[in-house]
XYZ file of C-alpha atoms in Angstrom:
482
model
C 17.574 13.698 10.615
C 14.629 15.279 8.360
C 11.633 15.973 10.702
C 8.070 15.939 10.307
C 5.741 18.971 9.908
C 3.199 18.948 12.601
C 0.879 21.914 13.838
C 3.278 24.699 12.164
C 6.367 23.289 13.604
C 9.052 21.121 12.336
C 9.619 18.482 14.964
C 11.868 15.659 15.599
C 10.764 12.062 16.124
C 12.058 9.255 18.261
C 12.578 7.086 15.078
C 14.180 7.508 11.757
C 14.930 5.598 8.323
C 17.476 5.902 6.005
C 16.366 6.903 2.470
C 18.697 4.681 -0.084
C 19.342 5.361 -3.672
C 17.941 2.505 -5.833
C 20.676 3.607 -8.524
C 23.635 3.188 -6.091
C 22.842 1.296 -2.872
C 25.895 2.929 -1.127
C 24.277 6.379 -1.705
C 22.043 7.714 1.432
C 19.806 10.537 0.484
C 18.994 11.401 4.127
C 17.478 10.103 7.359
C 13.836 10.774 7.522
C 11.696 10.908 10.686
C 9.203 8.436 11.390
C 6.103 9.644 13.165
C 4.360 7.544 16.244
C 0.710 6.991 16.702
C 0.707 10.145 19.086
C 2.634 12.416 16.664
C 0.083 11.505 13.884
C -2.732 12.216 16.153
C -1.376 15.520 17.139
C -1.416 16.240 13.519
C -5.038 15.414 12.972
C -5.906 17.387 16.086
C -3.998 20.381 14.707
C -5.701 19.962 11.331
C -9.311 19.791 13.154
C -8.672 22.831 14.944
C -7.490 24.893 11.674
C -10.271 23.638 9.748
C -12.937 26.071 10.575
C -10.651 29.173 9.921
C -9.043 27.811 6.667
C -12.511 26.637 5.273
C -13.813 30.332 5.451
C -10.356 32.040 4.246
C -10.758 34.218 1.297
C -10.500 32.408 -2.353
C -7.740 35.128 -2.885
C -5.839 34.118 0.086
C -5.821 30.574 -1.024
C -5.393 31.365 -4.753
C -2.168 33.403 -4.020
C -0.521 30.449 -1.607
C -1.254 27.751 -4.191
C 0.168 29.932 -6.880
C 3.333 30.727 -4.728
C 3.633 26.885 -4.393
C 3.344 26.071 -7.935
C 5.762 28.891 -8.769
C 8.495 27.742 -6.434
C 8.175 24.258 -7.874
C 8.855 25.375 -11.280
C 11.699 27.705 -10.469
C 13.359 24.638 -8.849
C 12.481 21.883 -11.127
C 15.821 20.918 -11.736
C 16.968 20.748 -8.670
C 13.935 18.812 -7.387
C 14.014 16.431 -10.237
C 17.186 15.435 -9.441
C 16.276 14.664 -5.718
C 13.170 12.518 -7.104
C 15.196 10.799 -9.557
C 17.835 9.872 -6.843
C 15.525 8.498 -4.156
C 12.966 6.935 -6.805
C 14.818 5.830 -9.678
C 13.269 7.122 -12.744
C 15.458 9.009 -15.112
C 16.340 12.765 -14.425
C 14.129 13.574 -17.771
C 11.459 12.088 -16.102
C 12.127 13.429 -12.677
C 12.201 16.920 -14.144
C 9.019 16.276 -15.850
C 7.174 14.932 -12.866
C 8.311 18.196 -10.827
C 7.032 20.623 -13.751
C 3.633 18.720 -13.557
C 2.995 19.023 -9.902
C 3.804 22.935 -10.548
C 1.315 22.857 -13.083
C -1.377 21.165 -10.779
C -0.709 23.898 -8.060
C -1.284 26.585 -10.407
C -4.285 24.906 -12.063
C -6.186 24.618 -8.640
C -4.830 28.230 -7.839
C -7.161 29.025 -10.465
C -9.585 26.664 -9.431
C -9.901 28.853 -6.235
C -11.435 31.729 -8.306
C -13.707 29.503 -10.212
C -15.698 28.271 -7.355
C -19.306 27.744 -8.820
C -23.012 27.151 -7.665
C -26.523 27.172 -8.541
C -29.581 29.158 -7.865
C -32.818 27.856 -8.894
C -36.364 28.737 -8.372
C -38.348 26.110 -5.914
C -41.348 24.503 -6.971
C -43.157 26.224 -4.103
C -43.940 29.866 -4.787
C -41.682 32.470 -3.007
C -38.912 29.794 -2.244
C -35.565 29.904 -3.577
C -33.032 27.330 -3.917
C -29.337 27.851 -3.626
C -26.681 24.987 -4.209
C -23.027 25.384 -3.060
C -19.967 23.390 -2.471
C -18.286 23.106 0.785
C -14.916 21.608 2.063
C -15.385 18.291 3.582
C -13.097 18.766 6.715
C -9.795 17.040 7.265
C -8.229 14.920 4.486
C -5.984 12.184 5.150
C -3.912 11.825 2.154
C -1.486 8.457 1.549
C 0.567 8.446 -1.456
C 2.931 5.910 -3.279
C 6.576 5.790 -3.960
C 6.345 5.845 -8.078
C 5.410 9.461 -8.654
C 6.632 11.031 -5.378
C 5.780 14.668 -5.965
C 3.220 14.550 -8.718
C 0.620 12.395 -6.842
C 1.014 14.409 -3.229
C 0.496 17.441 -5.792
C -2.727 16.298 -7.116
C -4.239 15.349 -3.729
C -2.759 18.430 -1.639
C -3.611 20.867 -4.272
C -7.309 20.492 -4.403
C -7.760 19.820 -0.601
C -6.150 23.142 0.162
C -8.091 24.960 -2.886
C -11.344 23.799 -1.616
C -11.002 24.541 1.966
C -9.857 21.477 3.529
C -7.011 20.790 5.875
C -4.403 18.023 5.433
C -2.413 15.409 6.917
C -0.187 13.688 4.409
C 1.658 10.419 4.887
C 4.064 10.005 1.755
C 5.394 6.555 1.106
C 8.451 5.078 3.098
C 10.749 4.708 0.224
C 10.413 8.424 -0.882
C 10.306 10.720 1.868
C 12.744 13.515 0.355
C 10.519 14.575 -2.292
C 7.636 14.698 0.184
C 9.783 16.766 2.461
C 10.863 19.135 -0.055
C 7.148 19.719 -1.137
C 6.244 20.421 2.306
C 8.992 23.008 2.777
C 7.812 24.950 -0.030
C 4.165 24.606 1.130
C 5.398 25.912 4.523
C 7.237 28.833 2.778
C 4.228 29.869 0.879
C 2.390 30.817 4.035
C -0.092 28.347 4.676
C -1.370 28.754 8.216
C 0.058 26.454 11.102
C -2.377 23.206 11.075
C -3.660 23.595 7.770
C -1.111 21.235 6.309
C 0.915 18.579 8.123
C 3.574 16.191 7.067
C 3.673 12.532 9.069
C 6.225 10.498 7.396
C 6.388 6.743 8.551
C 4.853 3.471 8.239
C 1.360 2.745 6.822
C 0.724 0.504 9.803
C 1.241 3.239 12.095
C 0.528 6.656 10.666
C -2.161 5.290 7.875
C -3.721 3.289 10.868
C -4.006 6.255 13.203
C -5.719 8.474 10.375
C -8.353 5.378 9.681
C -9.172 5.168 13.562
C -9.398 9.096 14.209
C -12.793 10.270 14.029
C -11.683 13.671 13.381
C -10.419 12.775 9.686
C -13.362 13.131 7.434
C -12.169 11.479 4.295
C -9.317 9.329 2.844
C -7.643 9.566 -0.441
C -5.380 6.746 -0.914
C -3.173 5.529 -4.055
C -1.435 2.110 -3.650
C -1.734 -1.279 -3.820
C -5.299 -3.359 -4.344
C -4.366 -5.087 -1.054
C -3.912 -1.918 1.112
C -6.892 -0.284 -0.688
C -9.163 -2.959 0.216
C -8.130 -2.675 3.759
C -8.440 1.044 3.780
C -11.895 0.720 2.125
C -13.381 -1.598 4.825
C -12.040 0.561 7.440
C -13.589 3.571 6.279
C -17.064 1.995 5.687
C -17.063 0.853 9.352
C -15.687 3.710 11.089
C -17.686 5.986 13.358
C -18.513 8.312 11.517
C -18.024 6.839 7.993
C -15.407 8.439 6.281
C -15.654 9.703 2.583
C -13.132 7.382 0.574
C -11.198 7.699 -2.495
C -8.953 5.030 -4.004
C -6.604 4.693 -6.958
C -4.921 1.204 -6.976
C -3.849 -1.228 -9.306
C -3.609 -1.817 -13.486
C -3.374 -4.561 -15.723
C -3.619 -2.069 -18.636
C -3.774 -3.797 -22.212
C -2.415 -2.248 -25.486
C -3.904 -3.693 -28.752
C -1.917 -3.573 -31.941
C -3.888 -4.243 -34.771
C -2.541 -5.369 -38.225
C -2.815 -2.099 -39.948
C -0.920 -0.085 -37.260
C 2.041 1.790 -37.874
C 4.632 -0.662 -36.937
C 7.168 1.769 -35.842
C 4.614 4.035 -33.870
C 3.132 0.749 -32.214
C 6.569 -0.550 -30.696
C 7.509 3.103 -29.585
C 4.013 3.025 -27.875
C 4.759 -0.304 -26.243
C 8.370 0.427 -25.061
C 7.184 3.638 -23.688
C 4.063 1.962 -22.095
C 6.115 -0.819 -20.760
C 9.375 -0.211 -19.715
C 9.823 3.656 -19.183
C 9.964 4.762 -15.624
C 11.027 1.222 -15.163
C 7.335 0.102 -15.786
C 6.537 1.185 -12.296
C 3.452 3.106 -13.180
C -0.174 2.008 -12.494
C -0.987 3.015 -16.297
C 1.936 0.956 -17.553
C 0.812 -1.604 -20.328
C 1.849 -5.100 -19.313
C -0.651 -6.855 -21.862
C 0.344 -6.280 -25.437
C -2.355 -7.594 -27.408
C -1.332 -7.927 -31.031
C -3.367 -9.337 -33.940
C -2.135 -12.509 -36.163
C -1.191 -10.576 -39.491
C 1.368 -8.210 -37.662
C 2.283 -10.136 -34.518
C 5.599 -11.817 -35.417
C 6.818 -8.608 -37.200
C 6.068 -6.657 -33.743
C 7.772 -9.010 -31.711
C 10.948 -8.821 -33.960
C 10.842 -4.864 -33.922
C 10.440 -5.030 -30.153
C 13.196 -7.238 -29.612
C 15.695 -4.693 -31.866
C 14.207 -1.727 -30.002
C 14.676 -3.128 -26.631
C 18.578 -4.048 -27.417
C 19.003 -0.164 -27.831
C 17.492 0.599 -24.617
C 20.067 1.989 -21.920
C 19.381 0.791 -18.545
C 21.747 2.525 -15.747
C 21.884 5.168 -13.156
C 19.011 7.287 -13.281
C 20.956 10.503 -12.960
C 23.413 9.643 -15.918
C 23.206 11.445 -19.292
C 21.663 8.819 -21.944
C 19.782 6.642 -19.689
C 16.731 5.452 -20.849
C 15.473 3.168 -18.043
C 16.513 3.309 -14.348
C 16.746 1.055 -11.592
C 13.748 -0.948 -10.097
C 13.218 0.958 -6.556
C 14.322 -1.580 -4.157
C 15.220 -5.070 -3.608
C 11.478 -6.390 -2.512
C 10.226 -4.826 -5.841
C 13.178 -6.472 -7.906
C 12.428 -9.551 -6.209
C 8.608 -9.421 -7.067
C 9.665 -8.860 -10.993
C 12.148 -11.836 -11.012
C 9.319 -14.200 -9.563
C 6.734 -13.144 -12.092
C 9.481 -13.553 -14.827
C 9.693 -17.146 -13.512
C 6.094 -17.807 -13.301
C 5.451 -16.806 -16.792
C 8.215 -19.221 -17.879
C 6.475 -22.050 -15.424
C 3.286 -21.368 -17.092
C 4.719 -21.707 -20.600
C 5.467 -18.143 -21.844
C 8.543 -17.806 -23.649
C 11.342 -15.140 -22.343
C 12.404 -13.502 -25.899
C 14.218 -10.496 -24.340
C 15.794 -9.248 -21.137
C 14.807 -10.136 -17.484
C 18.342 -10.889 -16.260
C 19.974 -8.620 -13.587
C 22.762 -6.106 -14.566
C 25.765 -5.014 -13.182
C 26.742 -1.173 -13.144
C 29.758 0.840 -11.876
C 27.972 1.209 -8.536
C 25.519 -1.699 -6.835
C 21.889 -0.678 -7.824
C 18.583 -2.636 -8.516
C 19.035 -2.957 -12.025
C 16.990 -5.608 -14.253
C 16.912 -5.671 -18.236
C 13.401 -5.142 -19.390
C 11.451 -8.371 -20.008
C 9.382 -9.346 -22.916
C 7.510 -12.580 -22.850
C 5.641 -14.345 -25.754
C 3.504 -17.153 -26.208
C 1.213 -15.919 -23.128
C -2.329 -16.576 -22.782
C -4.651 -14.214 -21.064
C -5.325 -16.604 -18.392
C -1.754 -16.824 -17.265
C -1.048 -15.171 -13.915
C 1.321 -12.757 -15.597
C -1.506 -11.659 -17.813
C -3.881 -11.388 -14.683
C -1.871 -10.047 -11.759
C -0.118 -6.400 -11.531
C 3.438 -7.114 -11.610
C 4.527 -3.308 -11.210
C 7.912 -3.593 -13.201
C 9.726 -3.569 -16.542
C 7.870 -6.923 -17.737
C 5.380 -7.238 -20.542
C 3.574 -9.982 -21.967
C 2.560 -10.621 -25.432
C -0.756 -11.995 -26.299
C -1.818 -13.329 -29.825
C -5.413 -12.461 -30.904
C -6.888 -13.592 -34.298
C -8.574 -10.373 -35.127
C -9.943 -6.955 -33.596
C -13.019 -8.560 -31.971
C -10.796 -11.013 -30.116
C -8.359 -8.146 -29.222
C -11.356 -5.968 -27.773
C -12.597 -9.105 -25.749
C -9.000 -9.981 -24.196
C -8.454 -6.353 -23.636
C -11.507 -6.074 -21.314
C -10.903 -9.770 -19.941
C -9.435 -8.453 -16.790
C -10.485 -7.380 -13.144
C -8.569 -3.920 -13.631
C -10.030 -0.863 -15.933
C -7.689 1.914 -15.518
C -5.950 2.612 -19.140
C -6.280 0.828 -22.256
C -4.561 1.743 -25.676
C -5.146 0.893 -29.441
C -2.694 1.206 -32.202
C -4.226 1.393 -35.490
C -4.924 3.507 -38.670
C -8.579 2.692 -39.001
C -10.821 5.350 -37.881
C -13.731 2.626 -37.688
C -11.591 0.543 -35.029
C -10.283 3.633 -32.988
C -13.810 4.753 -32.663
C -15.245 1.679 -31.718
C -12.508 0.804 -29.120
C -12.931 4.159 -27.419
C -16.665 3.274 -27.063
C -16.449 -0.235 -25.981
C -12.913 -0.487 -23.975
C -13.730 -1.095 -20.156
C -11.258 1.209 -18.705
C -11.342 4.739 -17.243
C -9.028 6.093 -19.916
C -8.260 5.307 -23.415
C -5.345 5.976 -25.636
C -5.429 5.822 -29.134
C -1.695 5.755 -30.917
C -0.407 6.704 -27.668
C 1.116 5.087 -24.969
C -1.191 4.001 -22.030
C 0.863 6.082 -19.291
C 1.206 9.790 -19.727
C -1.472 12.122 -18.926
C -2.816 15.502 -18.669
C -3.124 17.376 -15.349
C -6.136 19.354 -16.182
C -8.580 16.452 -17.099
C -9.784 13.642 -14.951
C -7.889 10.539 -13.937
C -9.072 7.225 -12.678
C -10.313 3.930 -13.833
C -12.951 1.267 -13.329
C -13.489 -2.135 -11.716
C -10.656 -3.024 -9.612
C -8.545 -0.226 -10.492
C -10.487 2.724 -8.751
C -13.169 3.430 -6.157
C -14.767 6.535 -5.592
C -14.807 10.011 -7.584
C -12.005 10.797 -10.163
C -8.845 12.891 -9.418
C -7.074 15.693 -11.208
C -8.760 18.627 -12.986
C -12.387 20.022 -12.027
C -13.557 16.572 -11.394
C -11.846 16.833 -8.160
C -14.144 18.680 -6.360
C -16.551 15.942 -6.264
C -14.287 14.397 -3.559
C -12.956 17.366 -1.934
C -16.428 19.004 -1.376
C -20.064 18.379 -0.375
C -22.989 19.712 -1.693
C -25.294 21.909 0.311
C -28.754 22.686 -0.753
C -30.049 25.869 0.963
C -33.921 27.327 0.561
C -34.994 30.627 1.238
C -38.492 32.210 1.728
C -38.518 35.793 0.553
C -41.584 36.663 2.736
C -43.712 37.400 0.051
C -47.267 35.430 0.286
C -48.471 34.617 -2.823
């Protein structure tokens, strides 16, 4: 059994859960410990005890540790990428790419340790100086999802440590292997006991213990809207209040205008909707296509989808791996049926596939004749299911794109500078892509959305300091009486 890491020790637990390969359900990746409430509370206590020392540690110390973490991740990206793809189901190329991004994130925040900034200002009162500094928040509870099992933990853990916080990290139950491997690297880099703690297990146990603890100062969560709302309610009613950062759902539009390069638009749409098995919060499941190009676009999508290889994530030549588990597969199939019952037409895919070994294989689905009021156009599916919505012109396409409860990522394919510029200004989303897939972001710039997609300050890049630090304003009288 693979253990939790608490207070500087790898500790066994009374309960463990198998980690199943979605490409081959006969393959058990490993048995991973599930933490109890008591074990989670011990991790929180250790982080609380370690906070004073770590928060006052030198910036060179923190830089060196984070850089060592990033360096080892890069050196082992092939091995770690294989583990990631084996337990989550994204293709090996995607898995290795995600691991490389995690390494880049740690290296970026190693640099941020050396770039701590503040301000010195004159007071409006004579002989008084004002100093504005940033300080760590305290113990941070980090709750991460299964779809990016090493990159999302990296972009939470790295800034938390860089800015002097201590961490209690709960990964998703479906992907403990990547989290455990990352934890081993963090420990080897020399993080002091208690500064970083790994507690694997159920959200109803581990997550609940974090929310109930007065020693946890902040919670950063990425996951479903329903769970995010419960966490928000718990944080704002906690005593004392907890600082909160939520990244939740998306129902991201990609607009394709009549003047778009058709080949480019199809590639953007296929990548956005289906790569990583559509299991990205930035995936585009609403393809909003203007009338003049609509039929050609649909025909080109059908042709392009015929060439997609859906198979074992680790097999060479695979474009799209399996759905992550049976529950998610059932949800995808349910929404395909809902769409058809609502009047949508299934023009490609949507059927279960059999491969050499048992796995959760689904042919990516394309639904046409969809209105923006159908459930398949309103609710997040989180699978390889895309809808095509016809718009008469750019103005209607923009209106449809913004007509959603979410606002994470929004894209447009066009050769018109006028429309591209107008869309960037008027798309109601935290991120806008022009002639690019809606999924796929850089590690050194802010990540996050609007409306029901996000709550709190942005993740990644220098903007991460808004969540992981608090601002202090200090006044000093210099003793000179005017």
